[in-house]
């Protein structure tokens, strides 16, 4: 408790209060104008660190989402190509069945051989499918096609694949989890190309193609298995994409909760401070009063 | 009692009230003078032996020595806390919450690494990763440069502080001499003391000092923490600024504060002298150095972790060659990207150029605990660095508020004792005016009595 009240203490207290209120008003104004609670780390050091982490997580989630989109486009292209390959193989099996009953003429067998050759060429083209210049059955590498062409003198139906033997993985989880995008092409198309080549050679030789049906069945199984695997990975990746979108939303909301100002509260706060400032300034008018006004010396 | 007694009593009262009115006038005149303490005229009645009446014992200053000592100390704490708050508030801006920052650039770098893992052969993606690496390196250098600039600025301010300190020391020593001379006659040199106390208060903003008054009225000043004398009676042991042996963050030498003894020898100022100088020294030698060391640790961990993946013996670039280092530097200040050809990024393991295995390994660095960073990930370490800069600024701001409130309270108590209240002075003025009028009346009455007596004689 201060015993004596003096002009200097009154003026100093008054100035101190006005300055403190003005500073707080300016801060409140800045919060309302920027609509943010945390403008510098010192506003809330813990919150700022959390927001920085969340923002970093958010950047990562967006990158992951981009990867998921890329992965889905690759798997989608694989699914389409394998679907077409399955159709080609079905046609080859029809031809083999037709030619296997022994009732056809050598001319028809020769024609069938020509059609099978076209099918084989189409199969190799599908196996060399690219998305954005990258071979989707060749480890997503660019450059030379992974499967040798039928016209290539070095073509060997038992080993037509010269691409990467490793699968291509992408990072799809914040924890470093990965998703396989490719299967080495020989595992997908190897059986089909060999079976078609065998069928073609049998037809050219004028032999009964019935023996080739087993190989064609096995090739169809290989394609079917791979397509199922592609489908499963596609679905898993699409789900992952949804999860990531959900996480992005959550992270954004959390950043908002940490950083964004509650506008109603901020405006009320500002009004309260302004009223307090006005009241203090009004009270300052009493500083002008003095005994001099009342006493005639 | 002699007939002349009332006349001499009236005279003494007239003189005493005249003196009191003069003191009140002095108080009113100096109501707004910084450091001025109100004065009061002490009266004492005189007995028969002294011829009755009143005499002025002296003009006393209203002063509480204990409070004054507290105020000196508080002034050091307060100005030190203000300096700390102002500097740390600006330092934390090097680690912004939003906008371009090391953290943002680090995130962008990982984003580019993720795209590299998706498209390892894409030159545009590789170029983007290098650009992000450049951006990250630039942000780290910028933050480090900012810390170095703040440290240099703090160091430069020390020289200015010393100049002001020496000017105050000179003033105090000069006032010491004047006070000793003025008080040799027994009268207190109140106004000179006020000036000296003001100089002491101003000095205490720079340093935490101990002021000891000698019997002759002179004041000796010592640095509180170390006891090194700065003022000895009328002599000054000035503070000095020399080139020190420690280098700053920018590699240039920092200054060393010293005291030039009366013998001419210069000694280093031991320990932390408190006040603004103490705060500046703590900022320069502790806060900024610590932040800079943390930033260096971050940069080196980034360099080593990324380079280890990039230069892995099995890792190859787009041309099938073993990768070379991506980052170089001995700390944050010279952190650079050494790789200039995007083809040189070793994204593959083995000779297949389409392989992304090493790009995935690079991405693993993102979440990997770094041994050099107390097992924190790079991102977490950076955000804790940011948080620590924010916490320091917050603490400093809170401390400054507390010290300012304490100083204001002490100032209030000092004012309650020592400051001039105009209402009080006006009331005193009326009081002494009435006293003066009454004394004059007494003289007039005595004169009347004498006149009557003379009339009887004249008969």
XYZ file of C-alpha atoms in Angstrom, chain B:
459
model
C 11.006 38.312 29.779
C 12.321 41.380 28.080
C 10.006 43.612 26.130
C 12.154 42.994 23.061
C 11.709 39.206 23.228
C 8.524 39.028 21.097
C 10.308 41.074 18.496
C 13.209 38.609 18.278
C 10.807 35.645 18.425
C 8.859 37.183 15.540
C 12.088 37.702 13.658
C 13.168 34.070 14.079
C 9.710 32.873 13.008
C 9.792 35.166 9.982
C 13.192 33.816 8.914
C 12.234 30.179 9.564
C 9.034 30.459 7.517
C 10.845 32.286 4.794
C 13.276 29.365 4.608
C 10.413 26.848 4.623
C 8.678 28.737 1.795
C 11.963 28.681 -0.137
C 12.201 24.896 0.378
C 8.598 24.448 -0.756
C 9.390 26.609 -3.761
C 12.387 24.386 -4.532
C 10.134 21.312 -4.283
C 7.540 22.826 -6.613
C 10.203 23.927 -9.074
C 11.695 20.421 -9.179
C 8.480 18.425 -9.088
C 9.341 16.993 -12.518
C 13.127 16.957 -12.190
C 14.384 13.385 -12.618
C 16.007 12.061 -9.472
C 14.909 15.017 -7.339
C 13.859 14.123 -3.807
C 11.484 16.335 -1.931
C 13.011 18.332 0.877
C 11.536 19.346 4.206
C 12.576 22.141 6.504
C 13.067 20.929 10.044
C 12.114 23.452 12.752
C 13.112 23.350 16.422
C 11.911 25.611 19.215
C 14.521 27.573 21.172
C 14.573 27.848 24.939
C 15.276 30.764 27.170
C 19.041 30.357 26.843
C 18.669 30.627 23.106
C 16.383 33.611 23.367
C 13.173 31.711 22.580
C 11.625 31.556 19.103
C 12.284 28.988 16.397
C 15.296 27.931 14.428
C 15.801 25.889 11.298
C 17.644 22.651 12.082
C 18.272 21.881 8.462
C 16.719 20.975 5.159
C 16.331 17.201 4.973
C 15.791 14.979 1.955
C 13.003 12.441 2.144
C 14.950 9.314 1.329
C 14.772 5.609 2.176
C 18.320 4.280 1.690
C 17.204 0.650 1.801
C 14.662 1.297 -0.942
C 17.224 3.173 -3.008
C 19.593 0.178 -2.871
C 16.768 -2.138 -3.925
C 15.914 0.190 -6.781
C 19.513 0.172 -8.022
C 19.482 -3.614 -8.138
C 16.021 -3.783 -9.681
C 17.017 -1.295 -12.328
C 19.845 -3.653 -13.376
C 17.504 -6.638 -13.486
C 14.873 -4.712 -15.389
C 17.096 -3.240 -18.074
C 18.869 -6.595 -18.447
C 15.546 -8.388 -18.916
C 14.373 -5.764 -21.451
C 17.528 -6.209 -23.515
C 17.154 -9.969 -23.432
C 13.504 -9.791 -24.457
C 14.166 -7.407 -27.358
C 17.025 -9.474 -28.765
C 15.479 -12.928 -28.358
C 12.245 -11.635 -29.871
C 14.149 -10.793 -33.026
C 16.239 -13.974 -32.934
C 13.151 -16.203 -32.961
C 12.107 -14.586 -36.241
C 14.917 -16.599 -37.838
C 12.760 -19.667 -37.180
C 9.365 -18.509 -38.464
C 6.183 -20.486 -37.905
C 5.050 -19.942 -41.467
C 6.619 -18.745 -44.682
C 10.091 -19.481 -46.011
C 12.120 -21.321 -43.381
C 14.551 -24.161 -42.856
C 11.628 -26.388 -41.835
C 9.639 -25.563 -44.976
C 12.680 -26.098 -47.208
C 13.383 -29.435 -45.492
C 9.804 -30.582 -46.152
C 10.092 -29.492 -49.778
C 13.357 -31.438 -50.088
C 11.674 -34.636 -48.869
C 8.744 -33.982 -51.201
C 11.183 -33.802 -54.117
C 12.899 -36.993 -52.897
C 9.501 -38.703 -52.897
C 8.966 -37.647 -56.522
C 12.469 -38.899 -57.344
C 11.505 -42.314 -55.957
C 8.436 -42.290 -58.230
C 10.344 -41.104 -61.314
C 14.029 -41.872 -60.822
C 14.947 -41.325 -64.468
C 13.079 -38.036 -64.897
C 15.651 -35.259 -65.280
C 13.113 -32.577 -64.353
C 12.402 -34.403 -61.069
C 16.143 -34.761 -60.436
C 16.671 -31.081 -61.214
C 13.858 -30.201 -58.812
C 15.492 -32.242 -56.035
C 18.764 -30.356 -56.556
C 16.918 -27.027 -56.540
C 15.192 -27.994 -53.256
C 18.540 -29.021 -51.810
C 19.949 -25.612 -52.827
C 16.976 -23.897 -51.221
C 17.435 -25.884 -48.004
C 21.158 -25.082 -47.925
C 20.416 -21.396 -48.503
C 17.839 -21.331 -45.673
C 20.262 -23.038 -43.283
C 23.005 -20.548 -44.219
C 20.529 -17.700 -43.844
C 19.499 -18.794 -40.334
C 23.136 -19.234 -39.378
C 24.007 -15.830 -40.875
C 21.116 -14.316 -38.924
C 22.448 -15.740 -35.666
C 25.939 -14.471 -36.533
C 24.545 -10.995 -37.304
C 22.660 -10.855 -34.016
C 25.791 -11.924 -32.160
C 27.883 -9.258 -33.918
C 25.238 -6.619 -33.213
C 25.196 -7.596 -29.526
C 28.983 -7.413 -29.481
C 28.939 -3.981 -31.116
C 26.445 -2.775 -28.531
C 28.867 -3.682 -25.747
C 31.252 -0.988 -26.988
C 28.447 1.594 -26.805
C 27.536 0.382 -23.323
C 31.110 0.799 -22.115
C 31.207 4.335 -23.494
C 28.051 5.246 -21.572
C 29.290 3.472 -18.434
C 32.529 5.463 -18.499
C 30.613 8.699 -18.935
C 28.494 7.854 -15.863
C 31.580 6.824 -13.886
C 33.221 10.163 -14.731
C 30.111 12.044 -13.637
C 29.894 10.125 -10.362
C 33.570 10.718 -9.538
C 33.232 14.433 -10.348
C 30.103 14.715 -8.193
C 31.929 12.862 -5.412
C 34.568 15.586 -5.398
C 31.977 18.362 -5.439
C 29.967 16.761 -2.635
C 33.027 16.262 -0.437
C 33.984 19.917 -0.985
C 30.448 21.228 -0.466
C 29.757 19.195 2.667
C 33.076 20.039 4.318
C 31.234 22.981 5.915
C 28.605 20.675 7.486
C 25.678 21.498 5.174
C 24.306 18.610 3.135
C 24.618 19.076 -0.616
C 21.174 17.672 -1.355
C 20.974 18.677 -5.020
C 24.429 17.265 -5.807
C 23.472 14.044 -4.040
C 20.306 13.844 -6.132
C 22.376 14.202 -9.286
C 24.806 11.553 -8.137
C 22.041 9.140 -7.190
C 20.504 9.672 -10.602
C 23.854 8.895 -12.229
C 24.128 5.754 -10.066
C 20.637 4.700 -11.114
C 21.507 5.217 -14.763
C 24.764 3.317 -14.289
C 22.876 0.440 -12.677
C 20.937 -0.052 -15.903
C 24.225 -1.023 -17.542
C 25.773 -3.010 -14.698
C 24.728 -4.388 -11.362
C 26.666 -2.186 -8.969
C 27.269 -1.787 -5.276
C 27.531 1.795 -4.055
C 29.133 2.369 -0.658
C 29.099 5.828 0.891
C 32.162 7.012 2.749
C 32.063 9.198 5.849
C 33.062 12.245 3.814
C 30.041 11.819 1.544
C 31.842 10.297 -1.463
C 30.487 7.066 -2.918
C 32.609 4.100 -4.034
C 31.212 2.007 -6.870
C 31.990 -1.661 -7.418
C 30.690 -4.282 -9.805
C 28.376 -6.286 -7.535
C 29.239 -9.752 -8.843
C 33.012 -9.472 -8.813
C 33.776 -6.613 -6.458
C 35.946 -4.880 -9.049
C 36.040 -1.146 -8.194
C 34.955 1.364 -10.825
C 34.859 4.550 -8.752
C 37.138 5.105 -5.784
C 36.317 8.492 -4.296
C 37.213 11.015 -6.954
C 39.037 8.468 -9.152
C 37.649 6.334 -11.954
C 38.787 2.897 -13.087
C 37.355 3.029 -16.577
C 35.973 0.062 -18.454
C 37.695 -0.923 -21.697
C 36.759 -2.843 -24.845
C 39.542 -4.821 -26.522
C 39.712 -7.462 -29.195
C 39.175 -10.728 -27.347
C 40.545 -14.194 -27.977
C 37.165 -15.845 -28.648
C 35.767 -15.840 -32.172
C 32.124 -15.221 -32.957
C 29.804 -17.310 -35.122
C 31.047 -15.312 -38.108
C 34.637 -16.318 -37.340
C 35.717 -12.786 -36.416
C 37.014 -12.088 -32.892
C 34.565 -10.867 -30.274
C 35.388 -8.053 -27.910
C 36.642 -8.479 -24.356
C 35.526 -6.142 -21.594
C 38.100 -4.998 -19.119
C 38.722 -2.502 -16.327
C 41.744 -0.201 -16.413
C 43.059 -0.091 -12.851
C 44.501 3.079 -11.381
C 47.909 1.454 -11.854
C 47.268 1.483 -15.596
C 46.984 -2.308 -15.877
C 43.873 -3.681 -17.605
C 42.106 -6.702 -16.126
C 39.307 -8.697 -17.760
C 35.883 -8.193 -16.239
C 35.375 -11.444 -14.341
C 32.052 -13.296 -14.511
C 28.805 -11.701 -15.537
C 28.473 -8.096 -14.386
C 24.654 -8.103 -14.668
C 22.482 -5.318 -16.023
C 22.305 -4.639 -19.734
C 25.966 -5.561 -20.214
C 25.395 -8.859 -18.414
C 22.398 -9.652 -20.608
C 24.318 -8.810 -23.758
C 27.170 -11.075 -22.656
C 24.777 -13.952 -21.896
C 23.100 -13.512 -25.280
C 26.421 -13.311 -27.082
C 28.222 -16.138 -25.291
C 25.389 -18.471 -24.421
C 21.991 -18.138 -26.134
C 23.180 -17.320 -29.640
C 26.125 -19.714 -29.445
C 23.838 -22.549 -28.282
C 21.330 -21.941 -31.068
C 24.140 -21.751 -33.590
C 25.630 -25.022 -32.293
C 22.225 -26.707 -32.557
C 21.848 -25.434 -36.117
C 25.347 -26.727 -36.909
C 24.429 -30.142 -35.493
C 21.315 -30.161 -37.649
C 23.262 -29.205 -40.800
C 25.984 -31.776 -40.163
C 23.489 -34.552 -39.437
C 21.653 -33.655 -42.664
C 24.926 -33.638 -44.599
C 26.116 -36.973 -43.206
C 22.810 -38.827 -43.436
C 22.089 -37.753 -47.025
C 25.668 -38.183 -48.208
C 25.854 -41.679 -46.678
C 22.947 -42.765 -48.886
C 24.168 -40.859 -51.923
C 27.720 -42.263 -51.764
C 26.740 -45.843 -50.843
C 29.124 -48.184 -52.670
C 26.216 -49.972 -54.356
C 24.378 -46.766 -55.289
C 24.613 -45.505 -58.843
C 23.626 -42.368 -60.677
C 21.852 -42.103 -64.001
C 25.069 -43.004 -65.808
C 25.684 -46.070 -63.670
C 28.469 -44.406 -61.700
C 28.818 -44.467 -57.917
C 27.261 -41.311 -56.449
C 29.227 -38.418 -55.040
C 28.326 -36.294 -51.980
C 25.272 -34.044 -52.276
C 25.950 -31.699 -49.354
C 29.183 -30.185 -48.099
C 30.176 -27.820 -45.324
C 31.671 -27.776 -41.861
C 28.546 -26.410 -40.219
C 25.468 -24.348 -40.934
C 27.329 -21.238 -42.082
C 29.001 -22.878 -45.093
C 26.414 -25.557 -45.791
C 26.258 -25.998 -49.565
C 25.176 -28.352 -52.302
C 28.204 -29.746 -54.125
C 26.388 -31.781 -56.739
C 25.517 -29.705 -59.802
C 24.514 -32.340 -62.366
C 21.044 -33.806 -61.763
C 22.249 -37.019 -63.442
C 24.668 -37.416 -60.539
C 21.914 -38.149 -58.019
C 22.342 -41.794 -57.102
C 18.735 -42.998 -57.152
C 19.504 -46.566 -58.161
C 21.206 -49.535 -56.645
C 22.901 -51.578 -59.309
C 23.203 -50.722 -62.954
C 19.561 -50.541 -63.937
C 18.942 -46.830 -64.506
C 15.200 -47.158 -63.873
C 15.794 -48.466 -60.367
C 14.697 -46.307 -57.422
C 15.995 -48.392 -54.531
C 18.473 -45.759 -53.395
C 15.900 -42.977 -53.723
C 13.738 -45.021 -51.334
C 16.758 -45.332 -49.027
C 17.100 -41.525 -49.158
C 13.451 -41.207 -48.134
C 14.099 -43.517 -45.199
C 16.444 -40.827 -43.830
C 13.361 -38.659 -43.316
C 12.009 -40.848 -40.530
C 15.339 -42.211 -39.312
C 16.483 -41.260 -35.793
C 19.824 -39.504 -36.095
C 22.446 -40.566 -33.572
C 24.132 -37.157 -33.794
C 20.833 -35.480 -32.862
C 20.090 -37.515 -29.727
C 18.063 -39.951 -31.803
C 15.648 -37.293 -33.024
C 14.645 -37.208 -36.676
C 15.868 -34.242 -38.700
C 12.383 -32.681 -38.790
C 11.804 -33.184 -35.075
C 15.185 -31.737 -34.242
C 14.443 -28.649 -36.299
C 11.029 -28.142 -34.719
C 12.543 -28.498 -31.255
C 15.157 -25.915 -32.262
C 12.357 -23.586 -33.323
C 10.446 -24.319 -30.148
C 13.513 -23.623 -28.043
C 14.046 -20.233 -29.728
C 10.355 -19.501 -29.109
C 10.486 -20.634 -25.484
C 13.549 -18.488 -24.779
C 11.830 -15.453 -26.301
C 8.656 -16.201 -24.357
C 10.512 -16.670 -21.066
C 12.503 -13.486 -21.654
C 9.303 -11.556 -22.380
C 7.634 -12.918 -19.225
C 10.737 -12.156 -17.168
C 10.849 -8.597 -18.550
C 7.200 -8.114 -17.577
C 7.862 -9.387 -14.061
C 10.943 -7.198 -13.624
C 9.144 -4.147 -15.011
C 6.279 -4.701 -12.559
C 8.743 -5.097 -9.691
C 10.529 -1.938 -10.744
C 7.279 -0.050 -11.081
C 6.265 -1.166 -7.576
C 9.632 -0.095 -6.152
C 9.461 3.165 -8.061
C 6.006 3.686 -6.574
C 7.342 3.131 -3.074
C 10.273 5.427 -3.766
C 7.898 8.101 -5.065
C 5.725 7.658 -1.991
C 8.744 8.590 0.082
C 10.704 10.939 -2.104
C 8.627 12.408 -4.920
C 6.992 15.796 -4.786
C 3.243 15.986 -4.275
C 2.054 19.366 -5.522
C -1.053 19.185 -3.329
C 1.171 18.701 -0.316
C 3.449 21.547 -1.371
C 0.548 23.936 -1.947
C -0.861 23.050 1.451
C 2.566 23.651 2.980
C 2.814 26.905 1.083
C -0.450 28.069 2.641
C 0.713 26.840 6.044
C 4.046 28.653 5.856
C 2.445 31.740 4.368
C 0.076 31.876 7.343
C 3.029 31.310 9.686
C 4.928 34.080 7.974
C 1.894 36.399 8.211
C 1.470 35.540 11.911
C 5.162 36.206 12.567
C 4.863 39.534 10.798
C 1.800 40.242 12.928
C 3.821 39.382 16.037
C 6.453 41.888 15.032
C 3.774 44.454 14.332
C 2.182 43.854 17.764
C 5.585 44.024 19.471
C 6.220 47.253 17.624
C 2.838 48.544 18.863
C 3.761 47.608 22.422
C 7.058 49.432 22.142
C 5.283 52.439 20.656
C 2.858 52.445 23.637
C 5.783 52.217 26.048
C 7.569 55.072 24.354
C 4.336 57.082 24.559
C 4.247 56.597 28.345
C 7.836 57.750 28.611
C 7.183 60.761 26.423
C 4.125 61.287 28.708
